[in-house]
Amino acid sequence: MGTRRDGSEPQIQHGRIYLRQPERDDIPHFVGWFNDWATTRTLAMRAPISLASEERWFEGMLERQGRSDHLFVACLFEDDRPIGNCGLHELDFVNGGAMLGIAIGAAADRGRGYGSEMLRALVGFGFDHLRLERIWLEVYDTNPGARRVYERVGFVHEGTLRRAVFREGRYLDVHRMAILADEWRAQRPGA
């Protein structure tokens, strides 16, 4: 278990990353991250966002938090710096499923293994604390690097939604991937 700079141990963590609840002070980070085309080109975002629109979104997120969604800010243990966010959405407590979303904000933080650690922390939370059975995600055909990361964490390709999204002047295939609770537990030490 890692500790933050203040000596406390976060509830949700893996490797160099811990997850915490979003705070209002995070809103400027979100606006900066999600106004960068390199960040949003692989997300379901269409237009730039403003501080005002993100503040309105934040209020709605607070209402949904713990009900239909669990959104977290990913921070580094070494300096408590936020590097991205991730969450479980469309929570279905009857059937035990949720959709996963993840984004690393700054280009300098991509390609350093943080995404895998964020995924492992979030998936562990979903299976170990929410008693989910299935966590799924969608990845655009133009993002093969992310697909490889998802596969390393244990996600399995379930199907392709052909020409399901319009991005950058063309229709793209979207790949649906998922991991099941027993698949997750089978890859953990001591399982």
mmCIF file of C-alpha atoms in Angstrom:
data_model
loop_
_atom_site.group_PDB
_atom_site.id
_atom_site.type_symbol
_atom_site.label_atom_id
_atom_site.label_comp_id
_atom_site.label_asym_id
_atom_site.label_seq_id
_atom_site.Cartn_x
_atom_site.Cartn_y
_atom_site.Cartn_z
ATOM 1 C CA MET A 1 0.000 0.000 0.000
ATOM 2 C CA GLY A 2 1.278 3.433 -0.918
ATOM 3 C CA THR A 3 0.957 6.579 1.115
ATOM 4 C CA ARG A 4 0.259 10.147 0.061
ATOM 5 C CA ARG A 5 2.609 12.968 0.964
ATOM 6 C CA ASP A 6 0.499 13.648 4.071
ATOM 7 C CA GLY A 7 1.073 10.050 5.244
ATOM 8 C CA SER A 8 -2.482 8.807 4.608
ATOM 9 C CA GLU A 9 -3.264 5.663 2.622
ATOM 10 C CA PRO A 10 -5.778 6.056 -0.212
ATOM 11 C CA GLN A 11 -8.612 3.563 -0.395
ATOM 12 C CA ILE A 12 -8.175 2.970 -4.144
ATOM 13 C CA GLN A 13 -4.664 2.600 -5.519
ATOM 14 C CA HIS A 14 -2.336 0.586 -7.693
ATOM 15 C CA GLY A 15 1.382 1.066 -8.238
ATOM 16 C CA ARG A 16 2.245 4.752 -8.523
ATOM 17 C CA ILE A 17 -1.380 5.886 -8.776
ATOM 18 C CA TYR A 18 -4.202 6.542 -6.378
ATOM 19 C CA LEU A 19 -7.780 7.514 -7.149
ATOM 20 C CA ARG A 20 -9.724 10.165 -5.271
ATOM 21 C CA GLN A 21 -13.036 11.977 -5.583
ATOM 22 C CA PRO A 22 -13.082 15.026 -7.880
ATOM 23 C CA GLU A 23 -13.047 18.439 -6.204
ATOM 24 C CA ARG A 24 -14.052 21.837 -7.547
ATOM 25 C CA ASP A 25 -10.364 22.735 -7.663
ATOM 26 C CA ASP A 26 -9.977 20.041 -10.358
ATOM 27 C CA ILE A 27 -12.300 21.818 -12.797
ATOM 28 C CA PRO A 28 -9.518 23.944 -14.394
ATOM 29 C CA HIS A 29 -7.503 20.728 -14.959
ATOM 30 C CA PHE A 30 -10.499 19.139 -16.695
ATOM 31 C CA VAL A 31 -11.023 22.193 -18.913
ATOM 32 C CA GLY A 32 -7.350 22.191 -19.911
ATOM 33 C CA TRP A 33 -7.230 18.447 -20.548
ATOM 34 C CA PHE A 34 -10.487 18.246 -22.475
ATOM 35 C CA ASN A 35 -9.753 21.229 -24.682
ATOM 36 C CA ASP A 36 -6.644 19.461 -25.996
ATOM 37 C CA TRP A 37 -7.361 17.598 -29.219
ATOM 38 C CA ALA A 38 -4.669 15.013 -28.434
ATOM 39 C CA THR A 39 -6.702 14.059 -25.351
ATOM 40 C CA THR A 40 -10.224 14.187 -26.769
ATOM 41 C CA ARG A 41 -9.700 12.667 -30.197
ATOM 42 C CA THR A 42 -10.199 9.203 -28.687
ATOM 43 C CA LEU A 43 -13.100 10.228 -26.439
ATOM 44 C CA ALA A 44 -16.775 10.825 -27.152
ATOM 45 C CA MET A 45 -16.358 14.608 -26.965
ATOM 46 C CA ARG A 46 -17.268 16.791 -29.907
ATOM 47 C CA ALA A 47 -16.524 20.405 -29.041
ATOM 48 C CA PRO A 48 -14.403 22.562 -26.753
ATOM 49 C CA ILE A 49 -15.652 23.069 -23.214
ATOM 50 C CA SER A 50 -15.737 26.196 -21.087
ATOM 51 C CA LEU A 51 -15.163 26.704 -17.396
ATOM 52 C CA ALA A 52 -18.878 27.503 -17.014
ATOM 53 C CA SER A 53 -20.023 24.344 -18.819
ATOM 54 C CA GLU A 54 -17.608 22.199 -16.831
ATOM 55 C CA GLU A 55 -18.879 23.724 -13.581
ATOM 56 C CA ARG A 56 -22.438 22.804 -14.636
ATOM 57 C CA TRP A 57 -21.265 19.285 -15.535
ATOM 58 C CA PHE A 58 -19.562 19.031 -12.128
ATOM 59 C CA GLU A 59 -22.843 19.747 -10.332
ATOM 60 C CA GLY A 60 -24.557 16.961 -12.264
ATOM 61 C CA MET A 61 -21.666 14.609 -11.582
ATOM 62 C CA LEU A 62 -22.073 15.217 -7.837
ATOM 63 C CA GLU A 63 -25.726 14.148 -8.122
ATOM 64 C CA ARG A 64 -24.830 10.954 -10.031
ATOM 65 C CA GLN A 65 -21.760 10.041 -7.940
ATOM 66 C CA GLY A 66 -22.300 6.674 -6.282
ATOM 67 C CA ARG A 67 -25.648 6.141 -7.984
ATOM 68 C CA SER A 68 -25.125 5.726 -11.706
ATOM 69 C CA ASP A 69 -21.452 6.705 -11.800
ATOM 70 C CA HIS A 70 -18.233 6.657 -9.815
ATOM 71 C CA LEU A 71 -15.799 9.235 -11.207
ATOM 72 C CA PHE A 72 -12.276 9.570 -9.848
ATOM 73 C CA VAL A 73 -9.255 11.777 -10.355
ATOM 74 C CA ALA A 74 -6.023 9.812 -10.752
ATOM 75 C CA CYS A 75 -3.051 11.266 -8.874
ATOM 76 C CA LEU A 76 0.600 10.329 -8.543
ATOM 77 C CA PHE A 77 1.845 9.281 -5.116
ATOM 78 C CA GLU A 78 5.156 11.091 -5.623
ATOM 79 C CA ASP A 79 3.656 14.594 -5.649
ATOM 80 C CA ASP A 80 -0.162 14.222 -5.397
ATOM 81 C CA ARG A 81 -0.425 15.728 -8.897
ATOM 82 C CA PRO A 82 -3.640 14.924 -10.812
ATOM 83 C CA ILE A 83 -2.836 13.295 -14.156
ATOM 84 C CA GLY A 84 -6.231 12.209 -15.447
ATOM 85 C CA ASN A 85 -9.576 10.815 -14.564
ATOM 86 C CA CYS A 86 -11.385 7.521 -14.827
ATOM 87 C CA GLY A 87 -14.733 6.187 -13.851
ATOM 88 C CA LEU A 88 -17.392 3.558 -13.913
ATOM 89 C CA HIS A 89 -20.559 4.733 -15.643
ATOM 90 C CA GLU A 90 -24.011 3.357 -16.397
ATOM 91 C CA LEU A 91 -23.789 1.328 -13.185
ATOM 92 C CA ASP A 92 -26.253 -1.549 -13.299
ATOM 93 C CA PHE A 93 -26.462 -3.011 -9.803
ATOM 94 C CA VAL A 94 -29.184 -5.492 -10.841
ATOM 95 C CA ASN A 95 -27.094 -7.177 -13.538
ATOM 96 C CA GLY A 96 -23.678 -6.267 -12.108
ATOM 97 C CA GLY A 97 -22.273 -4.239 -14.981
ATOM 98 C CA ALA A 98 -20.651 -0.894 -15.675
ATOM 99 C CA MET A 99 -18.972 0.976 -18.504
ATOM 100 C CA LEU A 100 -15.408 2.140 -17.917
ATOM 101 C CA GLY A 101 -14.011 5.460 -19.105
ATOM 102 C CA ILE A 102 -10.445 6.718 -18.750
ATOM 103 C CA ALA A 103 -8.360 9.698 -19.845
ATOM 104 C CA ILE A 104 -4.833 10.844 -19.143
ATOM 105 C CA GLY A 105 -4.763 14.623 -19.382
ATOM 106 C CA ALA A 106 -1.297 15.800 -20.371
ATOM 107 C CA ALA A 107 0.714 14.366 -23.250
ATOM 108 C CA ALA A 108 3.812 14.153 -21.022
ATOM 109 C CA ASP A 109 1.982 11.657 -18.783
ATOM 110 C CA ARG A 110 0.998 9.290 -21.596
ATOM 111 C CA GLY A 111 3.079 6.238 -22.459
ATOM 112 C CA ARG A 112 4.465 5.916 -18.926
ATOM 113 C CA GLY A 113 2.287 3.034 -17.708
ATOM 114 C CA TYR A 114 -0.053 5.244 -15.698
ATOM 115 C CA GLY A 115 -3.070 4.153 -17.734
ATOM 116 C CA SER A 116 -2.535 0.484 -16.841
ATOM 117 C CA GLU A 117 -2.239 1.386 -13.173
ATOM 118 C CA MET A 118 -5.370 3.553 -13.316
ATOM 119 C CA LEU A 119 -7.250 0.679 -14.964
ATOM 120 C CA ARG A 120 -6.096 -1.851 -12.385
ATOM 121 C CA ALA A 121 -7.094 0.438 -9.510
ATOM 122 C CA LEU A 122 -10.519 1.156 -11.025
ATOM 123 C CA VAL A 123 -11.297 -2.414 -12.098
ATOM 124 C CA GLY A 124 -10.280 -3.669 -8.651
ATOM 125 C CA PHE A 125 -12.649 -1.140 -7.079
ATOM 126 C CA GLY A 126 -15.493 -2.264 -9.340
ATOM 127 C CA PHE A 127 -15.082 -5.955 -8.641
ATOM 128 C CA ASP A 128 -13.910 -5.882 -5.023
ATOM 129 C CA HIS A 129 -16.049 -3.068 -3.622
ATOM 130 C CA LEU A 130 -19.087 -2.744 -5.882
ATOM 131 C CA ARG A 131 -19.498 -6.503 -6.465
ATOM 132 C CA LEU A 132 -19.738 -6.032 -10.223
ATOM 133 C CA GLU A 133 -19.642 -9.046 -12.516
ATOM 134 C CA ARG A 134 -18.713 -7.317 -15.789
ATOM 135 C CA ILE A 135 -16.923 -4.106 -16.722
ATOM 136 C CA TRP A 136 -16.964 -3.058 -20.355
ATOM 137 C CA LEU A 137 -15.530 -0.274 -22.483
ATOM 138 C CA GLU A 138 -15.415 0.940 -26.044
ATOM 139 C CA VAL A 139 -12.267 1.870 -27.946
ATOM 140 C CA TYR A 140 -12.032 3.494 -31.373
ATOM 141 C CA ASP A 141 -10.316 1.661 -34.195
ATOM 142 C CA THR A 142 -7.827 4.549 -34.428
ATOM 143 C CA ASN A 143 -6.549 3.884 -30.883
ATOM 144 C CA PRO A 144 -4.697 0.541 -31.088
ATOM 145 C CA GLY A 145 -2.316 1.518 -28.269
ATOM 146 C CA ALA A 146 -5.197 1.805 -25.814
ATOM 147 C CA ARG A 147 -6.586 -1.508 -27.005
ATOM 148 C CA ARG A 148 -3.246 -3.192 -26.222
ATOM 149 C CA VAL A 149 -3.284 -1.656 -22.722
ATOM 150 C CA TYR A 150 -6.820 -2.936 -22.134
ATOM 151 C CA GLU A 151 -5.788 -6.417 -23.276
ATOM 152 C CA ARG A 152 -2.774 -6.402 -20.927
ATOM 153 C CA VAL A 153 -5.096 -5.615 -18.033
ATOM 154 C CA GLY A 154 -7.341 -8.531 -19.041
ATOM 155 C CA PHE A 155 -10.085 -7.044 -21.215
ATOM 156 C CA VAL A 156 -11.326 -9.310 -24.009
ATOM 157 C CA HIS A 157 -12.607 -8.147 -27.386
ATOM 158 C CA GLU A 158 -16.319 -8.974 -27.573
ATOM 159 C CA GLY A 159 -17.274 -7.414 -30.866
ATOM 160 C CA THR A 160 -16.997 -4.553 -33.290
ATOM 161 C CA LEU A 161 -19.596 -1.882 -33.878
ATOM 162 C CA ARG A 162 -18.909 -1.170 -37.521
ATOM 163 C CA ARG A 163 -18.716 2.502 -38.546
ATOM 164 C CA ALA A 164 -20.350 3.451 -35.267
ATOM 165 C CA VAL A 165 -18.787 6.861 -34.692
ATOM 166 C CA PHE A 166 -17.960 9.812 -36.932
ATOM 167 C CA ARG A 167 -14.551 11.351 -36.156
ATOM 168 C CA GLU A 168 -12.077 13.375 -38.159
ATOM 169 C CA GLY A 169 -14.210 13.338 -41.303
ATOM 170 C CA ARG A 170 -14.893 9.608 -41.448
ATOM 171 C CA TYR A 171 -16.790 6.795 -39.792
ATOM 172 C CA LEU A 172 -14.777 4.602 -37.444
ATOM 173 C CA ASP A 173 -15.292 1.139 -36.062
ATOM 174 C CA VAL A 174 -15.701 0.914 -32.289
ATOM 175 C CA HIS A 175 -14.481 -2.161 -30.442
ATOM 176 C CA ARG A 176 -16.383 -3.389 -27.387
ATOM 177 C CA MET A 177 -14.183 -5.028 -24.771
ATOM 178 C CA ALA A 178 -14.996 -6.421 -21.335
ATOM 179 C CA ILE A 179 -13.522 -8.172 -18.344
ATOM 180 C CA LEU A 180 -15.427 -10.459 -15.990
ATOM 181 C CA ALA A 181 -14.930 -10.715 -12.239
ATOM 182 C CA ASP A 182 -13.544 -14.267 -12.356
ATOM 183 C CA GLU A 183 -11.112 -13.312 -15.157
ATOM 184 C CA TRP A 184 -9.883 -10.422 -12.999
ATOM 185 C CA ARG A 185 -9.454 -12.571 -9.902
ATOM 186 C CA ALA A 186 -7.668 -15.352 -11.837
ATOM 187 C CA GLN A 187 -4.833 -13.008 -12.810
ATOM 188 C CA ARG A 188 -4.216 -11.661 -9.299
ATOM 189 C CA PRO A 189 -1.523 -13.082 -7.010
ATOM 190 C CA GLY A 190 -2.942 -15.537 -4.485
ATOM 191 C CA ALA A 191 -6.179 -16.030 -6.442
#
